[in-house]
Coordinates of C-alpha atoms in Angstrom, one line a residue:
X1 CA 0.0 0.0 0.0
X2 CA 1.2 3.3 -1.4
X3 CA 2.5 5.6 2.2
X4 CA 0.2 8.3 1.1
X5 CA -2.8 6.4 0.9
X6 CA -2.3 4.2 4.3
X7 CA -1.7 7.7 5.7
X8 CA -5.1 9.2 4.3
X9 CA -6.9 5.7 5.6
X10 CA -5.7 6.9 9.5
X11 CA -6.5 10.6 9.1
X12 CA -9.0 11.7 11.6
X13 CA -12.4 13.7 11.0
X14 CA -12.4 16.0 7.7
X15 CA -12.5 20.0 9.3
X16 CA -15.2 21.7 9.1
X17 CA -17.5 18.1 9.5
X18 CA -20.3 18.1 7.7
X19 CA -22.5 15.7 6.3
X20 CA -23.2 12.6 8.1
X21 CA -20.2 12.8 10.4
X22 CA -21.6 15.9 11.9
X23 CA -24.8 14.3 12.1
X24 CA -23.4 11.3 13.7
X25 CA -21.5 13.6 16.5
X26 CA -24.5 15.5 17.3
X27 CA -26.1 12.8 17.9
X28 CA -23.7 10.6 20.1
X29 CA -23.4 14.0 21.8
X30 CA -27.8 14.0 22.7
X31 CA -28.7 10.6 23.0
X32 CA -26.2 9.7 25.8
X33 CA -27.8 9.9 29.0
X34 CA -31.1 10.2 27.8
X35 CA -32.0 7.4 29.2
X36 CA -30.8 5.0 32.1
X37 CA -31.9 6.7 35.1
X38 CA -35.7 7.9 36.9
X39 CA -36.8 11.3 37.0
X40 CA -34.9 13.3 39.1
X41 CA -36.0 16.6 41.7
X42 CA -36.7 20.1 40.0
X43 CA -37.8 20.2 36.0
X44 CA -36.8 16.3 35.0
X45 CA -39.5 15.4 37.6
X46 CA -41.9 18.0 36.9
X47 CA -42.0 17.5 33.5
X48 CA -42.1 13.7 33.4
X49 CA -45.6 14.1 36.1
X50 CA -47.3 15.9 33.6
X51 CA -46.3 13.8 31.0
X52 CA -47.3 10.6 33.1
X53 CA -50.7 12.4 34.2
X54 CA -51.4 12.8 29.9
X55 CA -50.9 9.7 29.4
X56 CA -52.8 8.2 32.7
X57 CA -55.8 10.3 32.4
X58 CA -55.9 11.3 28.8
X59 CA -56.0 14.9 29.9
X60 CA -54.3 16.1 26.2
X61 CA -56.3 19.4 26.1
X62 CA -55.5 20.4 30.0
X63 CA -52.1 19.2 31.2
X64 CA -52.2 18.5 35.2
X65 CA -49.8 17.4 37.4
X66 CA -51.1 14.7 39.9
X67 CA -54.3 15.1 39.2
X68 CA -54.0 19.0 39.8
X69 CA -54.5 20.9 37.1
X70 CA -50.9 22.5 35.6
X71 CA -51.6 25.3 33.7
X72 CA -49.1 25.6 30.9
X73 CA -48.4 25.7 26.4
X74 CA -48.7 22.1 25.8
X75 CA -46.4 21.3 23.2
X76 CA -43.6 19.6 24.8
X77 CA -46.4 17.5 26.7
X78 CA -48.1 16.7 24.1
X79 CA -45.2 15.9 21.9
X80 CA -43.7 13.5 24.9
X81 CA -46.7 11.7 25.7
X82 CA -47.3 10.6 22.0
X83 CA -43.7 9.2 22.0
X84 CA -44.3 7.4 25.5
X85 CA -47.6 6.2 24.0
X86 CA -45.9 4.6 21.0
X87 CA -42.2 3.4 22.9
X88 CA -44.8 1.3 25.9
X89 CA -44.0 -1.5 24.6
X90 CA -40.0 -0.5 25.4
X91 CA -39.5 2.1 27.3
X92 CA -41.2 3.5 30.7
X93 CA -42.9 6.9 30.5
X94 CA -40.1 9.0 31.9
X95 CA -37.5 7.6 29.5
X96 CA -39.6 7.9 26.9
X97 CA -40.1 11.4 28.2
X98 CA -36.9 12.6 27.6
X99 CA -36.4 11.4 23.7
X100 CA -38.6 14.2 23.3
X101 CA -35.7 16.5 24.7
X102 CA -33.5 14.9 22.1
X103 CA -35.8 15.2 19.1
X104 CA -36.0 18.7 19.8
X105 CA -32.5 19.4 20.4
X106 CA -31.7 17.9 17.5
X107 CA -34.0 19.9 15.6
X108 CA -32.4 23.0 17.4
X109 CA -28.9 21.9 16.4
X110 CA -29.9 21.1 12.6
X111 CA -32.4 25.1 12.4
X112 CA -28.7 26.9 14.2
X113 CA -26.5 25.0 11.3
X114 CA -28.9 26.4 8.6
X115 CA -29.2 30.2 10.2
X116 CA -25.4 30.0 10.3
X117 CA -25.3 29.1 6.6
X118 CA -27.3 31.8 5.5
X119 CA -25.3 34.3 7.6
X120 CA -22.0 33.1 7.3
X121 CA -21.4 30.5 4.1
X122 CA -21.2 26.9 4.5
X123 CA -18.1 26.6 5.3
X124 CA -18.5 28.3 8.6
X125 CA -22.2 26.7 9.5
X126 CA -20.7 23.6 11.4
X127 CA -19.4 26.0 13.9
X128 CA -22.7 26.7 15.0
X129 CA -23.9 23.3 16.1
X130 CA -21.0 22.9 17.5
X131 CA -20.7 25.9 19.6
X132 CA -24.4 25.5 20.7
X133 CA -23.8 21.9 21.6
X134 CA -20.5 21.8 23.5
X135 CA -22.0 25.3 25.7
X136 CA -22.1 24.0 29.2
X137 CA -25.6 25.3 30.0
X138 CA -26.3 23.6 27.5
X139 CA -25.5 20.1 28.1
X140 CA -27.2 20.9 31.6
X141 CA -30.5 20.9 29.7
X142 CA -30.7 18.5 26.7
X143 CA -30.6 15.8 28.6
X144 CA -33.3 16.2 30.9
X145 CA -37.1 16.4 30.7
X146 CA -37.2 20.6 29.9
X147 CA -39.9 21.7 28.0
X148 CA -37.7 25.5 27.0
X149 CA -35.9 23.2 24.9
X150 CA -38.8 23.2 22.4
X151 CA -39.1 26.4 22.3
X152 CA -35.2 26.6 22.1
X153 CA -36.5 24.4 18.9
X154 CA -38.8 27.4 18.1
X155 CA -36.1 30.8 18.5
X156 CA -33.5 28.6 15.8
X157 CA -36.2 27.7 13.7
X158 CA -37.4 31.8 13.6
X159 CA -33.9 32.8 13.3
X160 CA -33.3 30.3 10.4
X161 CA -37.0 32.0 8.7
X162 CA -35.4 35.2 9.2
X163 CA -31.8 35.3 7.6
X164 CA -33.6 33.8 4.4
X165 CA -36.2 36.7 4.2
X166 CA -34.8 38.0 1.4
X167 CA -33.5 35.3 -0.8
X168 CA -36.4 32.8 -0.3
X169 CA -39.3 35.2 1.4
X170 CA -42.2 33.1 1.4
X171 CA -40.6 30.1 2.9
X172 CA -38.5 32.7 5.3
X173 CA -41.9 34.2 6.3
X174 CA -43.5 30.3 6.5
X175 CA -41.1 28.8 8.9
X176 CA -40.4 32.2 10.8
X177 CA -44.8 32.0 11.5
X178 CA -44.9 28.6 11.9
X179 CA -42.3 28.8 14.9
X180 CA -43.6 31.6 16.4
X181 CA -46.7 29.8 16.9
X182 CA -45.1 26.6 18.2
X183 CA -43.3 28.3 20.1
X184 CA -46.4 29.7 21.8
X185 CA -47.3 26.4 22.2
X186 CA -44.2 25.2 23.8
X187 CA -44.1 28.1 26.5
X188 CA -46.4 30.7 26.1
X189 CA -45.7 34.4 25.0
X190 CA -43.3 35.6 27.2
X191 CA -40.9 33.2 25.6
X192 CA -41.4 34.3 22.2
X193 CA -41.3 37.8 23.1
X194 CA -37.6 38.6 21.7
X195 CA -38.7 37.3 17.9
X196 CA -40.6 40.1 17.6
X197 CA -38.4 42.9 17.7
X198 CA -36.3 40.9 15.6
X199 CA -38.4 40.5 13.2
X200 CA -39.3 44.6 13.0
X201 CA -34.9 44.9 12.8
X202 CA -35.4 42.5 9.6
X203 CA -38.1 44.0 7.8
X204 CA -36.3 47.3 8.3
X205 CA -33.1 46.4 6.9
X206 CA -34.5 44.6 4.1
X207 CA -33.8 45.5 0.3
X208 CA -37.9 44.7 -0.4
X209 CA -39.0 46.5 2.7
X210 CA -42.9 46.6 1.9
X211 CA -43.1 42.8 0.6
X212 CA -41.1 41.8 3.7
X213 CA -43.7 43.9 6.1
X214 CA -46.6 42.3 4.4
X215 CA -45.4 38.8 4.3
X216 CA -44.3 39.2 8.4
X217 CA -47.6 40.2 8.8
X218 CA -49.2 37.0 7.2
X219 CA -46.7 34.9 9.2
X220 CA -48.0 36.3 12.3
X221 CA -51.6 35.6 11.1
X222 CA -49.9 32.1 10.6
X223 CA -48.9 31.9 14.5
X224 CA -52.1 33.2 15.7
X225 CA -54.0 30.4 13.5
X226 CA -51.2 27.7 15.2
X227 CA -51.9 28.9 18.8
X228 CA -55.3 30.0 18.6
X229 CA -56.6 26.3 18.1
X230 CA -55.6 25.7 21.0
X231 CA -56.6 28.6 22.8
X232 CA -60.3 28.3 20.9
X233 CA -60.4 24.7 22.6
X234 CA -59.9 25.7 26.0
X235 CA -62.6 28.7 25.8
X236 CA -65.1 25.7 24.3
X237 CA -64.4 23.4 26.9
X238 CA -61.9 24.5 30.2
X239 CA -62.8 28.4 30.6
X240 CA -61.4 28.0 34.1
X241 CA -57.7 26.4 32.5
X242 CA -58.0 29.4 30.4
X243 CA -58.4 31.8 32.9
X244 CA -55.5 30.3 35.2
X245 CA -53.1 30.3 32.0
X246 CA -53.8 33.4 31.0
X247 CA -52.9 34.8 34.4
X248 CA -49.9 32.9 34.3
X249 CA -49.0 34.7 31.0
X250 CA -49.6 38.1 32.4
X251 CA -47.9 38.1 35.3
X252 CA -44.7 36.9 33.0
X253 CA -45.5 40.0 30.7
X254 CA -45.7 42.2 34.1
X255 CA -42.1 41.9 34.8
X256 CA -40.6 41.0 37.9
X257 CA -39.7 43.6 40.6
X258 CA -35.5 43.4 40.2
X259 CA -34.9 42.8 35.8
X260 CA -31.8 44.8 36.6
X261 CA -31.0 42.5 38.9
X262 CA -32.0 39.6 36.7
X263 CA -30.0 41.0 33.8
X264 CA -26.6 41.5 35.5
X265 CA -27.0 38.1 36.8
X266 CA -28.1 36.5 33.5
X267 CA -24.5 38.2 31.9
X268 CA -22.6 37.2 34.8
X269 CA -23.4 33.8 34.1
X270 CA -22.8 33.8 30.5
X271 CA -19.0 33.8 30.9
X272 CA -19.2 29.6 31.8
X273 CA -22.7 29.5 30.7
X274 CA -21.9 29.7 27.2
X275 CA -18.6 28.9 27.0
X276 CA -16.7 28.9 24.7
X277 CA -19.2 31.1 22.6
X278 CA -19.3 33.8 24.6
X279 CA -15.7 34.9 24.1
X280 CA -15.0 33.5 20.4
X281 CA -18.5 35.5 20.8
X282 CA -16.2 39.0 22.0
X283 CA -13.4 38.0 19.3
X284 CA -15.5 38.6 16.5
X285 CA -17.2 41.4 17.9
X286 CA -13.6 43.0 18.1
X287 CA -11.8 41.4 14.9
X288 CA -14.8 42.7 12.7
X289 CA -15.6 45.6 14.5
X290 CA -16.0 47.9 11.0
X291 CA -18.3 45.4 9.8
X292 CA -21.0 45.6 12.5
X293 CA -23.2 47.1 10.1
X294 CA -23.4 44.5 8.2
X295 CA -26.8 41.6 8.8
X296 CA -24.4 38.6 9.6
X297 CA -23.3 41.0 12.9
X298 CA -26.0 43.2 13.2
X299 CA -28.7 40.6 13.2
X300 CA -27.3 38.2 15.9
X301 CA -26.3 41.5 18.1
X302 CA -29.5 43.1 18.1
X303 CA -31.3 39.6 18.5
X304 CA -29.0 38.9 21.7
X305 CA -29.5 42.1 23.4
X306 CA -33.4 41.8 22.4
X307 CA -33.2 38.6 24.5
X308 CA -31.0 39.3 27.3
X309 CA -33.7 42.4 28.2
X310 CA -36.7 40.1 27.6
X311 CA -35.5 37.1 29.6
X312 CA -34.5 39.4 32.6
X313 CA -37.4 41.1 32.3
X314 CA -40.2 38.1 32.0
X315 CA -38.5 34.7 32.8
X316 CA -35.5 36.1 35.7
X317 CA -32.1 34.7 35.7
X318 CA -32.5 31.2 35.8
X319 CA -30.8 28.4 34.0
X320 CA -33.5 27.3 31.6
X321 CA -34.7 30.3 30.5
X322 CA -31.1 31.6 30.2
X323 CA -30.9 28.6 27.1
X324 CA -32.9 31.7 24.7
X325 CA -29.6 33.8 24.9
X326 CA -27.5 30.9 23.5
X327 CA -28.6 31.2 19.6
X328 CA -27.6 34.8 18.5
X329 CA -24.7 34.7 20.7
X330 CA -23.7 31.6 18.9
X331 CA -24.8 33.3 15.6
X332 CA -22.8 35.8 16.8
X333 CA -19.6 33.5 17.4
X334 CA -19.1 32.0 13.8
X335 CA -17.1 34.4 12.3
X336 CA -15.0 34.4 15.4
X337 CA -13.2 30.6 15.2
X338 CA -12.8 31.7 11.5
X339 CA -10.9 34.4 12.2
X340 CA -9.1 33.5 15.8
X341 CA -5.3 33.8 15.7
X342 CA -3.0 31.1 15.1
X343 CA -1.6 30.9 18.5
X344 CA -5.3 31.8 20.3
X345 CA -6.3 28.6 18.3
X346 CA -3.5 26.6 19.4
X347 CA -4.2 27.8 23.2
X348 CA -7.8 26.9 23.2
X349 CA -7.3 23.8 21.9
X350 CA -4.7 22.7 23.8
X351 CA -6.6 24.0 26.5
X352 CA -10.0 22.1 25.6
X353 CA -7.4 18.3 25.1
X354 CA -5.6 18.5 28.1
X355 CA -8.7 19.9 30.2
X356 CA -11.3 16.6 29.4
X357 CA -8.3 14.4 29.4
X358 CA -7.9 15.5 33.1
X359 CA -11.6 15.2 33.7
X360 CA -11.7 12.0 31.6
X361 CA -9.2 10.5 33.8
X362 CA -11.0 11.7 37.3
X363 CA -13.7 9.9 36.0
X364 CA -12.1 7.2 35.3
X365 CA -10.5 7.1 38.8
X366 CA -13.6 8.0 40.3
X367 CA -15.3 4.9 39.2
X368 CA -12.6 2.7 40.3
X369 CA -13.1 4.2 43.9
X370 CA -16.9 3.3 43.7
X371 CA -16.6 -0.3 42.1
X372 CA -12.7 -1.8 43.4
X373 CA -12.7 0.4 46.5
X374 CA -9.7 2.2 45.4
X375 CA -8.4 4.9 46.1
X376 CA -9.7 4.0 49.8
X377 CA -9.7 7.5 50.6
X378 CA -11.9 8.4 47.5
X379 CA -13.9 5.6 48.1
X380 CA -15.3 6.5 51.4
X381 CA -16.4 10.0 50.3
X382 CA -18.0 8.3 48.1
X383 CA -20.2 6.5 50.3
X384 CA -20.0 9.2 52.8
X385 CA -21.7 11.3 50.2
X386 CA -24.4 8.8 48.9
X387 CA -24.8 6.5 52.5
X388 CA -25.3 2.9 51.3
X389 CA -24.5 2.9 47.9
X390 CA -23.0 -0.3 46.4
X391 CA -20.6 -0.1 43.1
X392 CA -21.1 -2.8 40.9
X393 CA -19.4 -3.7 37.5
X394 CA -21.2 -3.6 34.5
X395 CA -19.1 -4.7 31.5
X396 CA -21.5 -3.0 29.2
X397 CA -21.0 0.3 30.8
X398 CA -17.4 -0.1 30.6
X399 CA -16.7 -1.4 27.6
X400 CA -18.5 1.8 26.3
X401 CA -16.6 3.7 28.3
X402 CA -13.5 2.2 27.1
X403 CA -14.3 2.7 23.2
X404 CA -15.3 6.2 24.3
X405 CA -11.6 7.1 25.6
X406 CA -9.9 5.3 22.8
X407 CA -11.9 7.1 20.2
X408 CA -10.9 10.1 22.1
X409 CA -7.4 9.4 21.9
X410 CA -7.5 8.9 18.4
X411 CA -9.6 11.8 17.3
X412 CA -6.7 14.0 19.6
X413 CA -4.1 12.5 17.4
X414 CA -5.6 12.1 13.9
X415 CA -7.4 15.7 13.6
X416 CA -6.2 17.9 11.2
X417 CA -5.0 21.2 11.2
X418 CA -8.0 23.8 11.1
X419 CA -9.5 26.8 12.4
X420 CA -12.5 24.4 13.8
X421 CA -9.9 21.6 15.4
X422 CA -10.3 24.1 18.2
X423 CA -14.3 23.6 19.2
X424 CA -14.3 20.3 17.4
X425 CA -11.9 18.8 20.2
X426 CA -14.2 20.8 23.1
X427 CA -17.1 19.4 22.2
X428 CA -15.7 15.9 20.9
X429 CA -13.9 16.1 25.0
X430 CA -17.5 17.3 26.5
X431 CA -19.3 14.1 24.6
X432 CA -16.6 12.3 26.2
X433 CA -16.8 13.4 29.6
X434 CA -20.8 12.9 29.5
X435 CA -20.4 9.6 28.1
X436 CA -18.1 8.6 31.0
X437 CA -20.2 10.3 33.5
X438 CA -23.3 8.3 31.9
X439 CA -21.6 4.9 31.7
X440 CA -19.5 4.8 34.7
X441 CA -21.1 7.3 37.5
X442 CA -24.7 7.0 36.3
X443 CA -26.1 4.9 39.0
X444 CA -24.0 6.5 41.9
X445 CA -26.0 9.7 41.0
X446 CA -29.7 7.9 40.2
X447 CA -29.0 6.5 43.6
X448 CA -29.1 10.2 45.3
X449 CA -30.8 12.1 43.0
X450 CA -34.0 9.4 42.6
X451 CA -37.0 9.6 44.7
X452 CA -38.1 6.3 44.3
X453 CA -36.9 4.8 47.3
X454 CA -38.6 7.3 49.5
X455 CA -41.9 6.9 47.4
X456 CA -41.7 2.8 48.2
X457 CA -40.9 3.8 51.8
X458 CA -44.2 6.0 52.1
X459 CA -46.2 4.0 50.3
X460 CA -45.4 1.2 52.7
X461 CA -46.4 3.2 56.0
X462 CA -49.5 4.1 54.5
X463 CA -52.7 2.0 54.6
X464 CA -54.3 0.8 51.9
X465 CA -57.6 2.2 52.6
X466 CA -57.1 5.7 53.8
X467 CA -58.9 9.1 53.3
X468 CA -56.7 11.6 51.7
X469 CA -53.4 13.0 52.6
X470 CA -53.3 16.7 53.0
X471 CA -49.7 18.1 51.8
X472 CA -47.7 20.9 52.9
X473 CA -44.4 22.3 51.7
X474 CA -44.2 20.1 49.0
X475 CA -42.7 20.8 45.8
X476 CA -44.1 19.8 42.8
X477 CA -41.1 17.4 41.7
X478 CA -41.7 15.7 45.2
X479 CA -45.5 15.8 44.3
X480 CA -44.6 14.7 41.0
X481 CA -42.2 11.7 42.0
X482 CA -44.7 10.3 44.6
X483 CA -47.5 10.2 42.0
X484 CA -45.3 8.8 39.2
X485 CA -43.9 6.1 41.3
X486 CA -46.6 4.9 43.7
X487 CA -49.5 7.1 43.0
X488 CA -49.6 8.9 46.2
X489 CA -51.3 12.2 45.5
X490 CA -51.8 15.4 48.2
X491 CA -54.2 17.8 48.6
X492 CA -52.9 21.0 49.7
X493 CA -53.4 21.3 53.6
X494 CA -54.9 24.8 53.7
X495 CA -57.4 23.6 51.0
X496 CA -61.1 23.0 52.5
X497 CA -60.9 19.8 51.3
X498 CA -57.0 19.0 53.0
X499 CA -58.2 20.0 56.3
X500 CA -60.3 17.1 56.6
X501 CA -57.9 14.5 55.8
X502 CA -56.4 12.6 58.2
X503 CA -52.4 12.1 56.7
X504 CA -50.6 15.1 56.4
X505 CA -47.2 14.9 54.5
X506 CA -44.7 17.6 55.0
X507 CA -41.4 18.1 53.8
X508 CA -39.2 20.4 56.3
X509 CA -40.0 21.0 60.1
X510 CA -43.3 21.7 60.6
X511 CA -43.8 25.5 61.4
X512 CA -45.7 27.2 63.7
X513 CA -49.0 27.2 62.8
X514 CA -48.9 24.4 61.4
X515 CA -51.5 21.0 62.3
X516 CA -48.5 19.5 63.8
X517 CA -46.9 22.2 65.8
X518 CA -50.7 22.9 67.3
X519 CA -50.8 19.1 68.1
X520 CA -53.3 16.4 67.4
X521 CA -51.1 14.7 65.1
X522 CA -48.3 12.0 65.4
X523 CA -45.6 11.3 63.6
X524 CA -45.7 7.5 61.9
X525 CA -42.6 7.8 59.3
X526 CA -39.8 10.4 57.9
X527 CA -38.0 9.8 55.0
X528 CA -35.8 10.9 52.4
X529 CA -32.8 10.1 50.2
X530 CA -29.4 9.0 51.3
X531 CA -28.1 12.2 51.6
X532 CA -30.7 14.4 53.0
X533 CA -29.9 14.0 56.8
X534 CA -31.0 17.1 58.5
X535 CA -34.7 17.2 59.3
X536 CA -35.6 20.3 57.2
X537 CA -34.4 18.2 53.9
X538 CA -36.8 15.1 55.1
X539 CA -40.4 14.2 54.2
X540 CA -42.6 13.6 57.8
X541 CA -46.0 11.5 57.4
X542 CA -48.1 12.6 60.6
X543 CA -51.3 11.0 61.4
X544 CA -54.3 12.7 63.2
X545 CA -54.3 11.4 66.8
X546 CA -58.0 10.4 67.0
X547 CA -57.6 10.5 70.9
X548 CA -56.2 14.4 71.1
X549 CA -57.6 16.1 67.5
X550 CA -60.9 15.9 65.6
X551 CA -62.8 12.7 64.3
X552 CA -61.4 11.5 60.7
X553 CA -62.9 13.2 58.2
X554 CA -65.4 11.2 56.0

């Protein structure tokens, strides 16, 4: 074999990827970690309760949340409990829950490539993806059960409509409607606010001002027709859903009382949030600072500030709404890798190797602690951490880990030279380290993170023929993770109905005030996961002490 060609057969990934082998990447990169594990507290469990009460009760039209009703945009719900409907046969309902989050984020990663096309050329595009998939707010999100990722789905699909107003204006104006009315669905209007503005900075910049205006105008007609179905069906047959969503919606639009509060904190976290956009992000804001006039800057500038004040404003600085900044500043970040200095390039990609072979080894290291015992030292903080969790070996798990690090080691060796090597190897090095993190650490985290161990504890010191259990303090992921798991559902405890129950569930101390603290009750069980040892971190069943409080209540 000629040398040439035996060295071309062991040269790595082609820079910029595109085609399949982007494809492929983006979607090792999603679907690890998706599933494997039960829901876990805050959003994951939230969303897979409404998802699990859809599919339970058939309650498509009114989303609810053990047997409560939830008002919120449907979209995510409705696209989730389709998919759990169909996967029954395979896959439980929150597993099935979060391929949902990957369909969409997949969606999101393929609408940024083609906004980055139109802006910046192909040869650029794969940046985008990239950028948007190896942020690390990101990765916080796409593999959980988070209904903002569809209308993440929505902002890329509106940016993609608008960058092609001009060249292809009907289609530009049909997807750029279409998502804005999705995107209603997927999380009301607050969310979709920023498009808006947007949309007025496009029309006036356009060459065909008048036909752009007019066919933005029939795109919003579009949205209204998308979301208004919807809407119309709720006025028919759930006035009262209406009403409570509604409400919901305009106390978003109100504002909070601190958005320059929200703001500063929404930029300070950017800086890791979005890394590494957010300073390739402040490269090519300073490298083509003469061209800021020009759409491929402009657009994604404006679009970002738009969002910033919009999400600080309406949604506060919180991690998931915070996921809306990410697409014009990634927009934004294209032209930087391009044009990044030779020895800037080097640095960050240097810095991107060495930093996930580090990590890849501590997890590595990590797992031998938690399966052989060793280090000892390492090994009893991990138990001291998660109290009674076993490691066992699961040669599945590892072997995937194993291919994982030797195809990193290869791809580290076999890249070429390129202005993308940089971001390829971050996000190649952040697959990596979630793929370790999934295969190896996965069930020392389920283990602490899970509530279903507390939810089989209650269940058991609960009768089987009981009135109802009043709740109090409880969050709706606890509410959520109880229903899923053992279908124990609460009644809030200040409720008419509550105060005649005779279990009362809390999760903290009681307070004063409270039925316990005023007596009548006694305790009967506490509980909660491994590491939750102080009392204010616990769940408390009380039962009403027929002798001291009132009679049962019928």
């Amino acid at each position: 074999m000629p040398v040439q060609a035996e060295h071309a057969r062991f040269r790595g990934i082609p820079l910029p990827p595109s085609g399949w082998t982007l494809a492929v990447l983006l979607a090792l990169y999603i679907c690890t970690g998706l599933i494997g594990h039960d829901p876990w507290k805050n959003d994951d469990a939230v969303t897979i309760g409404v998802v699990h009460d859809m599919v339970a009760n058939g309650n498509w039209l009114t989303p609810g949340l053990a047997g409560r009703p939830y008002p919120d945009a449907p979209l995510y719900y409705w696209v989730a409990a389709a998919g759990s409907r169909l996967l029954s046969w395979l896959l439980p309902v929150h597993e099935a829950t979060r391929l949902a989050s990957g369909v969409f984020t997949l969606l999101a990663l393929g609408f940024i490539h083609l906004a980055a096309r139109e802006l910046h050329g192909r040869e650029q595009a794969p940046a985008a993806p990239l950028l948007l998939a190896g942020s690390i707010g990101f990765l916080f999100h796409a593999h959980e059960a988070q209904p903002m990722l569809a209308t993440l789905t929505a902002h890329t699909a509106a940016y993609w409509g608008l960058t092609q107003l001009d060249r292809r204006p009907l289609r530009g104006a049909s997807w750029f409607g279409s998502a804005l009315g999705l995107g209603f669905l997927a999380n009301g209007l607050a969310a979709m606010l920023p498009l808006l503005p947007v949309a007025a900075f496009v029309v006036w910049r356009s060459d065909h001002r008048q036909r752009s205006a007019l066919l933005l105008l029939g795109s919003l007609l579009l949205a209204c027709a998308l979301a208004g179905g919807w809407l119309a069906a709720l006025f028919a047959t759930s006035p009262e859903y209406l009403a409570a969503f509604s409400q919901g919606e305009l106390n978003q639009l109100g504002g909070n009382t601190q958005p320059l509060l929200n703001i500063q904190r929404l930029l300070l976290m950017l800086p890791w949030y979005a890394w590494p956009a957010s300073p390739l992000a402040c490269w090519a804001l300073w490298a083509k600072r003469r061209q800021w006039a020009t759409t491929p800057l402009a657009l994604p500038m404006f679009a970002f500030m738009v969002a910033l004040l919009v999400v600080g404003i309406c949604l506060g600085a919180r991690s998931a709404p915070a996921l809306l900044l990410l697409p014009p500043l990634v927009l934004l970040a294209v032209p930087g890798v391009a044009s990044l200095r030779r020895g800037a390039a080097n640095a960050f990609d240097w810095f991107g190797m060495i930093t996930f072979s580090l990590l890849a080894l501590l997890a590595w290291i990590g797992w031998c602690a938690m399966v052989f015992g060793w280090p000892e030292r390492l090994a009893r903080l991990a138990v001291r951490l998660e109290p009674g969790f076993v490691g066992h070996f699961s040669l599945l798990g590892a072997s995937i880990a194993i291919l994982g690090t030797l195809v990193w080691c290869w791809l580290i060796v076999t890249s070429p030279r390129s202005p993308m090597r940089g971001i390829m190897h971050w996000m190649a090095g952040l697959t990596l380290f979630w793929l370790l993190i999934v295969t190896l650490w996965m069930p020392w985290i389920d283990y602490g993170k899970t509530y279903r161990q507390v939810s089989v504890s209650l269940a058991k010191a609960l009768p089987e023929t009981r009135n109802c259990i009043a709740g109090a303090n409880l969050a709706d992921s606890i509410v959520a993770s109880l229903d899923y798991f053992d279908g124990i559902r609460t009644l809030a405890a200040n409720s008419a109905d509550g105060k005649k129950c005779d279990w009362l569930l809390i999760h903290g101390a009681p307070k004063d005030g409270s039925a316990p603290a005023v007596g009548g009750w006694r305790k009967v069980w506490e509980g909660g996961r491994p590491a939750e040892r102080r009392n204010v971190d616990k769940l408390h069943l009380y039962r009403r002490d027929l002798k001291k409080g009132q009679p049962p209540g019928r």
